[in-house]
Tab-separated table of C-alpha atoms in Angstrom:
chain	number	residue	atom	x	y	z
A	1	UNK	CA	4.919	-4.234	-29.278
A	2	UNK	CA	2.178	-2.202	-27.676
A	3	UNK	CA	0.652	-1.241	-31.003
A	4	UNK	CA	0.648	-4.822	-32.042
A	5	UNK	CA	-1.177	-5.903	-28.850
A	6	UNK	CA	-3.631	-3.121	-29.322
A	7	UNK	CA	-4.439	-4.172	-32.869
A	8	UNK	CA	-4.817	-7.794	-31.864
A	9	UNK	CA	-7.420	-6.963	-29.138
A	10	UNK	CA	-9.202	-4.475	-31.508
A	11	UNK	CA	-9.209	-6.357	-34.855
A	12	UNK	CA	-8.400	-9.976	-34.725
A	13	UNK	CA	-11.315	-12.448	-35.207
A	14	UNK	CA	-12.859	-12.743	-31.767
A	15	UNK	CA	-13.256	-16.497	-31.657
A	16	UNK	CA	-9.658	-17.105	-32.816
A	17	UNK	CA	-8.428	-14.393	-30.279
A	18	UNK	CA	-10.249	-16.004	-27.402
A	19	UNK	CA	-8.900	-19.398	-28.240
A	20	UNK	CA	-5.308	-18.085	-28.694
A	21	UNK	CA	-5.516	-16.099	-25.356
A	22	UNK	CA	-7.406	-18.679	-23.360
A	23	UNK	CA	-5.751	-21.974	-24.250
A	24	UNK	CA	-2.377	-21.125	-22.631
A	25	UNK	CA	-4.182	-20.014	-19.445
A	26	UNK	CA	-6.372	-23.220	-19.506
A	27	UNK	CA	-3.333	-25.398	-20.098
A	28	UNK	CA	-1.383	-23.849	-17.164
A	29	UNK	CA	-4.527	-23.935	-14.870
A	30	UNK	CA	-4.961	-27.647	-15.749
A	31	UNK	CA	-1.391	-28.305	-14.665
A	32	UNK	CA	-2.197	-26.338	-11.489
A	33	UNK	CA	-5.250	-28.493	-10.966
A	34	UNK	CA	-3.134	-31.563	-11.612
A	35	UNK	CA	-0.784	-30.279	-8.854
A	36	UNK	CA	-3.659	-29.867	-6.461
A	37	UNK	CA	-4.669	-33.425	-6.938
A	38	UNK	CA	-1.160	-34.873	-6.789
A	39	UNK	CA	-0.333	-32.838	-3.711
A	40	UNK	CA	-3.447	-34.182	-1.858
A	41	UNK	CA	-2.888	-37.783	-3.203
A	42	UNK	CA	0.628	-37.841	-1.785
A	43	UNK	CA	-0.585	-36.286	1.548
A	44	UNK	CA	-3.334	-39.081	1.621
A	45	UNK	CA	-0.670	-41.604	1.591
A	46	UNK	CA	0.412	-40.421	5.122
A	47	UNK	CA	-3.207	-41.110	6.305
A	48	UNK	CA	-6.744	-39.740	6.555
A	49	UNK	CA	-5.706	-37.428	9.431
A	50	UNK	CA	-3.154	-35.691	7.211
A	51	UNK	CA	-5.616	-35.299	4.341
A	52	UNK	CA	-8.262	-33.949	6.751
A	53	UNK	CA	-5.732	-31.487	8.075
A	54	UNK	CA	-4.899	-30.185	4.647
A	55	UNK	CA	-8.579	-29.847	3.872
A	56	UNK	CA	-9.000	-27.820	7.025
A	57	UNK	CA	-6.155	-25.522	5.873
A	58	UNK	CA	-7.650	-25.152	2.417
A	59	UNK	CA	-10.078	-22.161	3.219
A	60	UNK	CA	-7.003	-20.060	4.244
A	61	UNK	CA	-5.146	-20.895	1.071
A	62	UNK	CA	-8.317	-19.995	-0.823
A	63	UNK	CA	-8.217	-16.680	0.998
A	64	UNK	CA	-4.704	-15.986	0.073
A	65	UNK	CA	-5.385	-16.681	-3.501
A	66	UNK	CA	-8.594	-14.582	-3.274
A	67	UNK	CA	-6.793	-11.453	-2.178
A	68	UNK	CA	-4.053	-12.013	-4.708
A	69	UNK	CA	-6.428	-12.738	-7.617
A	70	UNK	CA	-8.878	-10.067	-6.576
A	71	UNK	CA	-6.224	-7.403	-6.563
A	72	UNK	CA	-4.881	-8.741	-9.800
A	73	UNK	CA	-8.296	-8.659	-11.400
A	74	UNK	CA	-8.671	-4.954	-10.389
A	75	UNK	CA	-5.268	-4.221	-11.932
A	76	UNK	CA	-6.002	-6.243	-14.999
A	77	UNK	CA	-9.224	-4.539	-15.687
A	78	UNK	CA	-7.847	-1.120	-15.217
A	79	UNK	CA	-4.883	-1.786	-17.525
A	80	UNK	CA	-6.987	-3.293	-20.312
A	81	UNK	CA	-9.529	-0.427	-20.219
A	82	UNK	CA	-6.825	2.238	-20.217
A	83	UNK	CA	-5.059	0.569	-23.164
A	84	UNK	CA	-8.445	0.445	-24.989
A	85	UNK	CA	-8.823	4.218	-24.276
A	86	UNK	CA	-5.128	4.799	-25.425
A	87	UNK	CA	-4.098	6.151	-22.020
A	88	UNK	CA	-0.705	4.378	-21.800
A	89	UNK	CA	0.702	6.294	-18.882
A	90	UNK	CA	-2.118	5.328	-16.614
A	91	UNK	CA	-1.892	1.741	-17.768
A	92	UNK	CA	1.817	1.815	-16.702
A	93	UNK	CA	0.932	3.343	-13.388
A	94	UNK	CA	-1.702	0.668	-12.711
A	95	UNK	CA	0.898	-2.093	-13.429
A	96	UNK	CA	3.379	-0.490	-10.999
A	97	UNK	CA	0.851	-0.110	-8.334
A	98	UNK	CA	0.013	-3.816	-8.714
A	99	UNK	CA	3.407	-4.957	-7.627
A	100	UNK	CA	3.441	-2.926	-4.633
A	101	UNK	CA	-0.149	-3.881	-3.633
A	102	UNK	CA	0.650	-7.464	-4.109
A	103	UNK	CA	3.572	-7.378	-1.711
A	104	UNK	CA	1.603	-5.473	0.890
A	105	UNK	CA	-1.436	-7.864	0.659
A	106	UNK	CA	0.788	-10.743	2.068
A	107	UNK	CA	1.324	-9.049	5.382
A	108	UNK	CA	-1.884	-10.086	7.153
A	109	UNK	CA	-1.411	-13.659	6.185
A	110	UNK	CA	2.140	-13.726	7.461
A	111	UNK	CA	0.814	-12.377	10.796
A	112	UNK	CA	-1.964	-14.993	10.756
A	113	UNK	CA	0.541	-17.818	10.179
A	114	UNK	CA	2.762	-16.740	13.066
A	115	UNK	CA	-0.020	-16.248	15.674
A	116	UNK	CA	-3.189	-18.103	14.708
A	117	UNK	CA	-2.310	-21.195	12.791
A	118	UNK	CA	-2.670	-23.578	15.787
A	119	UNK	CA	-5.875	-22.029	17.062
A	120	UNK	CA	-7.573	-22.134	13.603
A	121	UNK	CA	-6.766	-25.804	13.065
A	122	UNK	CA	-7.880	-26.812	16.492
A	123	UNK	CA	-11.220	-25.018	16.125
A	124	UNK	CA	-12.489	-27.534	13.478
A	125	UNK	CA	-11.352	-30.848	14.950
A	126	UNK	CA	-11.224	-32.748	18.123
A	127	UNK	CA	-8.242	-34.788	16.927
A	128	UNK	CA	-4.825	-33.536	18.269
A	129	UNK	CA	-3.116	-35.241	15.361
A	130	UNK	CA	-5.204	-33.410	12.762
A	131	UNK	CA	-4.828	-30.063	14.573
A	132	UNK	CA	-1.049	-30.558	14.772
A	133	UNK	CA	-0.745	-31.387	11.083
A	134	UNK	CA	-2.991	-28.433	10.108
A	135	UNK	CA	-1.087	-25.961	12.201
A	136	UNK	CA	2.298	-26.994	10.663
A	137	UNK	CA	0.932	-26.770	7.152
A	138	UNK	CA	-0.714	-23.367	7.680
A	139	UNK	CA	2.286	-21.796	9.385
A	140	UNK	CA	4.574	-22.512	6.332
A	141	UNK	CA	2.007	-21.594	3.703
A	142	UNK	CA	1.053	-18.313	5.369
A	143	UNK	CA	4.464	-17.108	6.346
A	144	UNK	CA	5.607	-17.420	2.685
A	145	UNK	CA	2.360	-16.205	1.136
A	146	UNK	CA	4.143	-13.321	-0.488
A	147	UNK	CA	5.507	-15.703	-3.022
A	148	UNK	CA	1.853	-16.432	-4.159
A	149	UNK	CA	0.568	-12.946	-4.134
A	150	UNK	CA	3.393	-11.429	-6.217
A	151	UNK	CA	3.530	-14.256	-8.801
A	152	UNK	CA	-0.282	-14.058	-9.310
A	153	UNK	CA	-0.028	-10.240	-9.788
A	154	UNK	CA	2.648	-10.644	-12.523
A	155	UNK	CA	0.327	-13.138	-14.274
A	156	UNK	CA	-2.593	-10.673	-14.223
A	157	UNK	CA	-0.519	-7.584	-15.395
A	158	UNK	CA	0.730	-9.498	-18.366
A	159	UNK	CA	-2.539	-11.036	-19.280
A	160	UNK	CA	-4.084	-7.478	-19.361
A	161	UNK	CA	-1.835	-6.738	-22.240
A	162	UNK	CA	-2.807	-9.794	-24.219
A	163	UNK	CA	0.335	-11.787	-23.288
A	164	UNK	CA	-0.805	-15.264	-22.159
A	165	UNK	CA	2.376	-17.166	-22.835
A	166	UNK	CA	4.500	-15.837	-19.926
A	167	UNK	CA	1.775	-16.287	-17.421
A	168	UNK	CA	1.312	-19.875	-18.506
A	169	UNK	CA	5.004	-20.468	-17.952
A	170	UNK	CA	4.919	-18.961	-14.567
A	171	UNK	CA	2.172	-21.313	-13.517
A	172	UNK	CA	3.870	-24.322	-15.205
A	173	UNK	CA	7.103	-23.669	-13.281
A	174	UNK	CA	5.403	-23.605	-9.939
A	175	UNK	CA	3.161	-26.601	-10.474
A	176	UNK	CA	5.649	-28.928	-12.161
A	177	UNK	CA	8.360	-28.109	-9.550
A	178	UNK	CA	5.752	-28.666	-6.834
A	179	UNK	CA	4.756	-32.096	-8.223
A	180	UNK	CA	8.470	-33.111	-8.438
A	181	UNK	CA	9.310	-31.980	-4.893
A	182	UNK	CA	6.171	-33.340	-3.139
A	183	UNK	CA	7.286	-36.988	-2.879
A	184	UNK	CA	10.877	-36.091	-2.238
A	185	UNK	CA	10.203	-33.886	0.733
A	186	UNK	CA	7.094	-35.716	2.106
A	187	UNK	CA	8.662	-39.255	2.049
A	188	UNK	CA	12.324	-38.381	2.121
A	189	UNK	CA	13.986	-39.398	-1.153
A	190	UNK	CA	17.447	-38.522	-2.527
A	191	UNK	CA	18.976	-37.962	0.936
A	192	UNK	CA	16.245	-35.522	2.132
A	193	UNK	CA	14.522	-36.317	5.473
A	194	UNK	CA	10.882	-37.441	5.393
A	195	UNK	CA	8.905	-34.362	6.508
A	196	UNK	CA	5.374	-35.504	5.951
A	197	UNK	CA	2.841	-32.762	5.963
A	198	UNK	CA	5.519	-30.052	6.514
A	199	UNK	CA	7.360	-31.383	3.392
A	200	UNK	CA	4.145	-30.908	1.292
A	201	UNK	CA	3.958	-27.254	2.517
A	202	UNK	CA	7.647	-26.527	1.862
A	203	UNK	CA	7.447	-28.025	-1.473
A	204	UNK	CA	4.515	-25.579	-2.254
A	205	UNK	CA	6.246	-22.407	-1.111
A	206	UNK	CA	9.575	-23.227	-2.614
A	207	UNK	CA	7.953	-23.824	-6.048
A	208	UNK	CA	6.111	-20.568	-5.763
A	209	UNK	CA	9.142	-18.769	-4.790
A	210	UNK	CA	11.007	-19.963	-7.873
A	211	UNK	CA	8.082	-19.001	-10.046
A	212	UNK	CA	7.829	-15.540	-8.328
A	213	UNK	CA	11.351	-14.726	-9.021
A	214	UNK	CA	11.168	-15.729	-12.607
A	215	UNK	CA	8.036	-13.782	-13.062
A	216	UNK	CA	9.643	-10.576	-11.636
A	217	UNK	CA	12.586	-11.043	-14.049
A	218	UNK	CA	10.305	-11.398	-17.034
A	219	UNK	CA	8.137	-8.428	-15.992
A	220	UNK	CA	11.058	-6.132	-15.344
A	221	UNK	CA	13.468	-7.148	-18.102
A	222	UNK	CA	11.244	-8.175	-21.070
A	223	UNK	CA	9.200	-5.964	-23.426
A	224	UNK	CA	5.428	-5.829	-22.723
A	225	UNK	CA	2.402	-3.693	-23.451
A	226	UNK	CA	3.080	-1.913	-20.184
A	227	UNK	CA	6.137	-0.615	-18.347
A	228	UNK	CA	6.971	-0.577	-14.632
A	229	UNK	CA	8.310	2.593	-12.950
A	230	UNK	CA	9.376	1.671	-9.403
A	231	UNK	CA	11.994	4.326	-8.952
A	232	UNK	CA	10.613	7.260	-7.058
A	233	UNK	CA	7.183	5.458	-6.848
A	234	UNK	CA	4.428	7.289	-4.959
A	235	UNK	CA	0.894	5.947	-4.378
A	236	UNK	CA	-1.720	7.694	-6.519
A	237	UNK	CA	-4.921	7.304	-4.583
A	238	UNK	CA	-7.086	7.719	-7.684
A	239	UNK	CA	-5.339	4.738	-9.265
A	240	UNK	CA	-5.613	2.658	-6.008
A	241	UNK	CA	-9.340	3.534	-5.925
A	242	UNK	CA	-9.891	2.464	-9.568
A	243	UNK	CA	-8.028	-0.783	-8.899
A	244	UNK	CA	-10.123	-1.633	-5.839
A	245	UNK	CA	-13.355	-0.541	-7.457
A	246	UNK	CA	-13.146	-3.815	-9.303
A	247	UNK	CA	-10.586	-5.542	-7.075
A	248	UNK	CA	-12.338	-5.276	-3.738
A	249	UNK	CA	-15.536	-6.815	-4.910
A	250	UNK	CA	-13.500	-9.493	-6.573
A	251	UNK	CA	-11.574	-10.150	-3.333
A	252	UNK	CA	-14.852	-10.489	-1.461
A	253	UNK	CA	-16.390	-12.542	-4.179
A	254	UNK	CA	-13.432	-15.084	-3.991
A	255	UNK	CA	-13.098	-14.813	-0.287
A	256	UNK	CA	-16.687	-15.909	0.278
A	257	UNK	CA	-15.641	-19.373	-1.017
A	258	UNK	CA	-13.124	-19.521	1.908
A	259	UNK	CA	-15.931	-18.478	4.275
A	260	UNK	CA	-18.274	-21.056	2.604
A	261	UNK	CA	-15.673	-23.797	2.947
A	262	UNK	CA	-15.105	-23.055	6.679
A	263	UNK	CA	-18.851	-23.055	7.173
A	264	UNK	CA	-19.317	-26.321	5.404
A	265	UNK	CA	-16.376	-27.858	7.267
A	266	UNK	CA	-18.193	-26.908	10.550
A	267	UNK	CA	-21.479	-28.444	9.287
A	268	UNK	CA	-19.731	-31.658	8.003
A	269	UNK	CA	-17.570	-32.069	11.157
A	270	UNK	CA	-20.761	-32.879	13.014
A	271	UNK	CA	-21.100	-36.012	10.844
A	272	UNK	CA	-17.479	-37.279	10.647
A	273	UNK	CA	-13.916	-36.355	9.741
A	274	UNK	CA	-14.411	-38.437	6.595
A	275	UNK	CA	-17.173	-36.019	5.438
A	276	UNK	CA	-14.739	-33.134	5.818
A	277	UNK	CA	-12.081	-34.912	3.861
A	278	UNK	CA	-14.602	-35.662	1.083
A	279	UNK	CA	-15.372	-31.956	0.836
A	280	UNK	CA	-11.652	-31.322	0.408
A	281	UNK	CA	-11.376	-34.132	-2.152
A	282	UNK	CA	-14.266	-32.532	-4.117
A	283	UNK	CA	-12.608	-29.175	-4.215
A	284	UNK	CA	-9.326	-30.788	-5.491
A	285	UNK	CA	-11.263	-32.715	-8.203
A	286	UNK	CA	-13.563	-29.875	-9.281
A	287	UNK	CA	-10.504	-27.767	-10.016
A	288	UNK	CA	-10.147	-29.838	-13.162
A	289	UNK	CA	-13.462	-28.602	-14.243
A	290	UNK	CA	-13.461	-24.911	-12.991
A	291	UNK	CA	-9.773	-24.235	-13.740
A	292	UNK	CA	-10.274	-24.339	-17.491
A	293	UNK	CA	-13.236	-22.041	-17.016
A	294	UNK	CA	-11.077	-19.641	-15.093
A	295	UNK	CA	-8.445	-19.871	-17.823
A	296	UNK	CA	-11.099	-18.966	-20.257
A	297	UNK	CA	-11.942	-15.993	-18.037
A	298	UNK	CA	-8.234	-14.927	-18.046
A	299	UNK	CA	-8.248	-15.046	-21.837
A	300	UNK	CA	-11.600	-13.257	-22.507
A	301	UNK	CA	-11.300	-10.519	-19.762
A	302	UNK	CA	-8.729	-8.366	-21.546
A	303	UNK	CA	-10.807	-8.703	-24.797
A	304	UNK	CA	-13.889	-7.551	-23.045
A	305	UNK	CA	-12.190	-4.747	-21.140
A	306	UNK	CA	-10.369	-3.390	-24.184
A	307	UNK	CA	-13.450	-3.266	-26.409
A	308	UNK	CA	-15.569	-1.973	-23.581
A	309	UNK	CA	-13.060	0.875	-23.248
A	310	UNK	CA	-12.978	1.285	-27.097
A	311	UNK	CA	-16.766	1.268	-27.145
A	312	UNK	CA	-17.053	-1.619	-29.611
A	313	UNK	CA	-20.337	-3.311	-28.906
A	314	UNK	CA	-20.156	-5.963	-31.480
A	315	UNK	CA	-16.776	-7.395	-30.372
A	316	UNK	CA	-17.755	-7.104	-26.732
A	317	UNK	CA	-20.920	-9.087	-27.159
A	318	UNK	CA	-19.315	-11.609	-29.513
A	319	UNK	CA	-16.637	-12.299	-26.874
A	320	UNK	CA	-19.267	-12.698	-24.203
A	321	UNK	CA	-21.246	-15.185	-26.222
A	322	UNK	CA	-18.419	-17.314	-27.254
A	323	UNK	CA	-17.112	-17.475	-23.689
A	324	UNK	CA	-20.497	-18.454	-22.354
A	325	UNK	CA	-20.879	-21.337	-24.908
A	326	UNK	CA	-17.326	-22.589	-24.178
A	327	UNK	CA	-17.850	-22.384	-20.346
A	328	UNK	CA	-21.036	-24.394	-20.718
A	329	UNK	CA	-19.323	-27.022	-22.759
A	330	UNK	CA	-16.522	-27.445	-20.293
A	331	UNK	CA	-18.941	-27.753	-17.384
A	332	UNK	CA	-21.012	-30.346	-19.298
A	333	UNK	CA	-17.966	-32.591	-19.704
A	334	UNK	CA	-17.166	-32.106	-16.015
A	335	UNK	CA	-20.702	-33.149	-15.043
A	336	UNK	CA	-20.368	-36.276	-17.194
A	337	UNK	CA	-17.070	-37.427	-15.653
A	338	UNK	CA	-18.292	-36.808	-12.042
A	339	UNK	CA	-21.321	-39.006	-12.703
A	340	UNK	CA	-19.684	-41.785	-14.847
A	341	UNK	CA	-16.564	-42.582	-12.777
A	342	UNK	CA	-16.900	-41.254	-9.234
A	343	UNK	CA	-15.194	-44.370	-7.623
A	344	UNK	CA	-11.959	-44.141	-9.714
A	345	UNK	CA	-11.837	-40.424	-8.833
A	346	UNK	CA	-12.141	-41.215	-5.111
A	347	UNK	CA	-9.582	-43.970	-5.358
A	348	UNK	CA	-6.875	-41.322	-6.190
A	349	UNK	CA	-6.934	-40.328	-2.555
A	350	UNK	CA	-6.585	-43.768	-0.964
A	351	UNK	CA	-4.200	-44.266	2.070
A	352	UNK	CA	-0.754	-45.861	1.509
A	353	UNK	CA	-1.131	-49.596	1.593
A	354	UNK	CA	-4.854	-49.582	0.810
A	355	UNK	CA	-6.106	-51.621	-2.224
A	356	UNK	CA	-8.845	-49.122	-3.075
A	357	UNK	CA	-10.533	-46.158	-1.541
A	358	UNK	CA	-11.993	-46.954	1.915
A	359	UNK	CA	-15.464	-48.207	2.145
A	360	UNK	CA	-16.641	-45.182	4.062
A	361	UNK	CA	-15.006	-42.852	1.553
A	362	UNK	CA	-16.852	-44.493	-1.340
A	363	UNK	CA	-20.146	-44.786	0.465
A	364	UNK	CA	-20.158	-41.057	1.442
A	365	UNK	CA	-18.275	-39.746	-1.553
A	366	UNK	CA	-20.022	-41.131	-4.594
A	367	UNK	CA	-23.434	-39.518	-3.848
A	368	UNK	CA	-21.540	-36.291	-2.926
A	369	UNK	CA	-19.695	-36.065	-6.218
A	370	UNK	CA	-22.787	-36.840	-8.247
A	371	UNK	CA	-25.031	-34.430	-6.466
A	372	UNK	CA	-22.665	-31.499	-6.313
A	373	UNK	CA	-21.875	-31.867	-10.077
A	374	UNK	CA	-25.552	-30.887	-10.768
A	375	UNK	CA	-24.402	-27.373	-10.058
A	376	UNK	CA	-21.713	-27.301	-12.759
A	377	UNK	CA	-23.793	-26.254	-15.825
A	378	UNK	CA	-25.813	-23.460	-14.151
A	379	UNK	CA	-22.527	-22.176	-12.696
A	380	UNK	CA	-21.154	-21.492	-16.106
A	381	UNK	CA	-23.539	-18.703	-16.833
A	382	UNK	CA	-22.949	-16.952	-13.486
A	383	UNK	CA	-19.205	-17.165	-13.854
A	384	UNK	CA	-18.975	-15.638	-17.353
A	385	UNK	CA	-21.401	-12.909	-16.362
A	386	UNK	CA	-19.193	-11.986	-13.328
A	387	UNK	CA	-16.281	-11.821	-15.783
A	388	UNK	CA	-18.116	-9.536	-18.049
A	389	UNK	CA	-18.988	-7.273	-15.169
A	390	UNK	CA	-15.462	-7.134	-13.925
A	391	UNK	CA	-14.046	-6.318	-17.376
A	392	UNK	CA	-16.373	-3.363	-17.636
A	393	UNK	CA	-15.459	-2.099	-14.211
A	394	UNK	CA	-18.735	-3.057	-12.660
A	395	UNK	CA	-17.416	-5.152	-9.762
A	396	UNK	CA	-20.406	-4.690	-7.527
A	397	UNK	CA	-22.566	-6.788	-9.894
A	398	UNK	CA	-20.061	-9.602	-9.677
A	399	UNK	CA	-20.009	-9.271	-5.945
A	400	UNK	CA	-23.824	-9.606	-5.656
A	401	UNK	CA	-23.841	-12.790	-7.773
A	402	UNK	CA	-20.907	-14.327	-5.895
A	403	UNK	CA	-22.299	-13.573	-2.527
A	404	UNK	CA	-25.613	-15.202	-3.610
A	405	UNK	CA	-23.765	-18.364	-4.927
A	406	UNK	CA	-21.231	-18.963	-2.242
A	407	UNK	CA	-22.612	-17.580	1.040
A	408	UNK	CA	-26.031	-16.106	1.246
A	409	UNK	CA	-27.730	-19.216	-0.232
A	410	UNK	CA	-25.517	-22.193	0.107
A	411	UNK	CA	-24.591	-22.111	3.832
A	412	UNK	CA	-28.195	-21.745	5.176
A	413	UNK	CA	-29.306	-24.402	2.758
A	414	UNK	CA	-26.583	-26.751	3.794
A	415	UNK	CA	-27.327	-26.207	7.455
A	416	UNK	CA	-31.020	-26.714	6.967
A	417	UNK	CA	-30.343	-29.904	4.811
A	418	UNK	CA	-28.003	-31.153	7.423
A	419	UNK	CA	-30.947	-31.648	9.748
A	420	UNK	CA	-32.260	-34.218	7.197
A	421	UNK	CA	-29.089	-36.185	6.432
A	422	UNK	CA	-25.447	-35.957	5.229
A	423	UNK	CA	-26.563	-36.775	1.614
A	424	UNK	CA	-29.045	-33.942	1.656
A	425	UNK	CA	-26.231	-31.391	2.450
A	426	UNK	CA	-24.754	-31.904	-0.925
A	427	UNK	CA	-27.993	-30.636	-2.666
A	428	UNK	CA	-27.221	-27.096	-1.359
A	429	UNK	CA	-24.678	-26.764	-4.118
A	430	UNK	CA	-27.047	-27.163	-7.215
A	431	UNK	CA	-29.853	-25.355	-5.325
A	432	UNK	CA	-27.711	-22.251	-4.846
A	433	UNK	CA	-26.306	-22.249	-8.376
A	434	UNK	CA	-29.779	-22.428	-10.018
A	435	UNK	CA	-30.970	-19.449	-7.809
A	436	UNK	CA	-27.759	-17.592	-8.763
A	437	UNK	CA	-28.341	-18.272	-12.438
A	438	UNK	CA	-31.797	-16.647	-12.297
A	439	UNK	CA	-30.178	-13.731	-10.423
A	440	UNK	CA	-27.390	-13.347	-12.957
A	441	UNK	CA	-29.845	-13.342	-15.770
A	442	UNK	CA	-31.924	-10.457	-14.198
A	443	UNK	CA	-28.713	-8.374	-13.514
A	444	UNK	CA	-27.239	-9.042	-16.966
A	445	UNK	CA	-30.396	-7.828	-18.727
A	446	UNK	CA	-30.326	-4.664	-16.752
A	447	UNK	CA	-26.559	-4.174	-17.306
A	448	UNK	CA	-27.051	-4.647	-21.132
A	449	UNK	CA	-29.796	-2.013	-21.226
A	450	UNK	CA	-27.768	0.569	-19.268
A	451	UNK	CA	-24.248	0.052	-20.464
A	452	UNK	CA	-23.983	-2.075	-23.658
A	453	UNK	CA	-27.054	-1.429	-25.801
A	454	UNK	CA	-25.744	2.079	-26.731
A	455	UNK	CA	-22.068	1.369	-26.246
A	456	UNK	CA	-21.148	2.176	-29.837
A	457	UNK	CA	-23.149	5.335	-30.070
A	458	UNK	CA	-21.581	8.740	-29.849
A	459	UNK	CA	-17.994	7.593	-30.259
């Protein structure tokens, strides 16, 4: 099994391999994106206050996923590089460390949920109803955050070995079960009480719990490219250091989107709660564009990491180029959809009993979607470059690009543009992405000269 995986990553046609490894991840992430939209659409039936509350809670959910995915990316990168170097024992050790680190990473969020949910929600709204909804939702999601961190880690470990089917199934179980449970628990069908926003949160954590249990069963009981050795486990600080050399920058990279989201919520709250809700709607909708690109990343990262470890320059660069073209194509489609049908997209989130999306939602939302979507195509280059750096174990390069895209540039720009008008705020997104594209190009050229140009020499 392990030799078959190694041969696939080393010898199979790169384009075909990327397709085979990315499509399952893309499919599962599209289902996840569908869940994100369905979840918010059901919550919107309760009212705008409920939708705004979930939007305010979204940055903390981003943070949970950021820590889980960032740690998982570090483990994934280390496993794929060690497999490429034919150091199986170290790959196994990285996988085992991943499970333990995933469980430990949930502890801060559990504490946050218990002690700070109410205060956080109240800090971004003057509405008691919105604050109450947000506190309830956050408490449940945070206290059971371990379901998310562990399940995501199992996905990343198996993806590092070239196995994309099981991770797809894990995502499908969680997303499909959540879609089924949302209306039942929110509105009280089949004998269940109507729990509103709390029902949405319970549906989420229960679905993740089922997916987590199944992922642990598959990881421990099925054959893979790595093995887990929990009995007598002791932390190896060198392994932990290697994981977080890539993982820590990745965590920061993805966490800055949470900081950005909170900052933007603060800026938009000065205009109206509807403006905050629109930002939340945008993030739900854009997941249909970005999730396939992230699925592409999941498929291409093990290929890049393996061939970087094996010092195969031709296959490394071929994988990078194909991934870049594919990401740009996906983003182009997303740009077209956001510009051609913004009103139908916004109407998904209408309140129960409304004939269409509210007049204010349309008036503010249409220019927001069209303007922000200008950032999609330049974002493709920056995202794929970040994946290349992570696969090669150069997490700091990814961190620099992400900080520029999602914190250093966009928040000051949004604040400055807010002095002009609400419509001007949305232009911070494309402006930041264009600047990040230039930065990514400069860093990538330097990276190529130092680490890739002579990769296949002196093997």
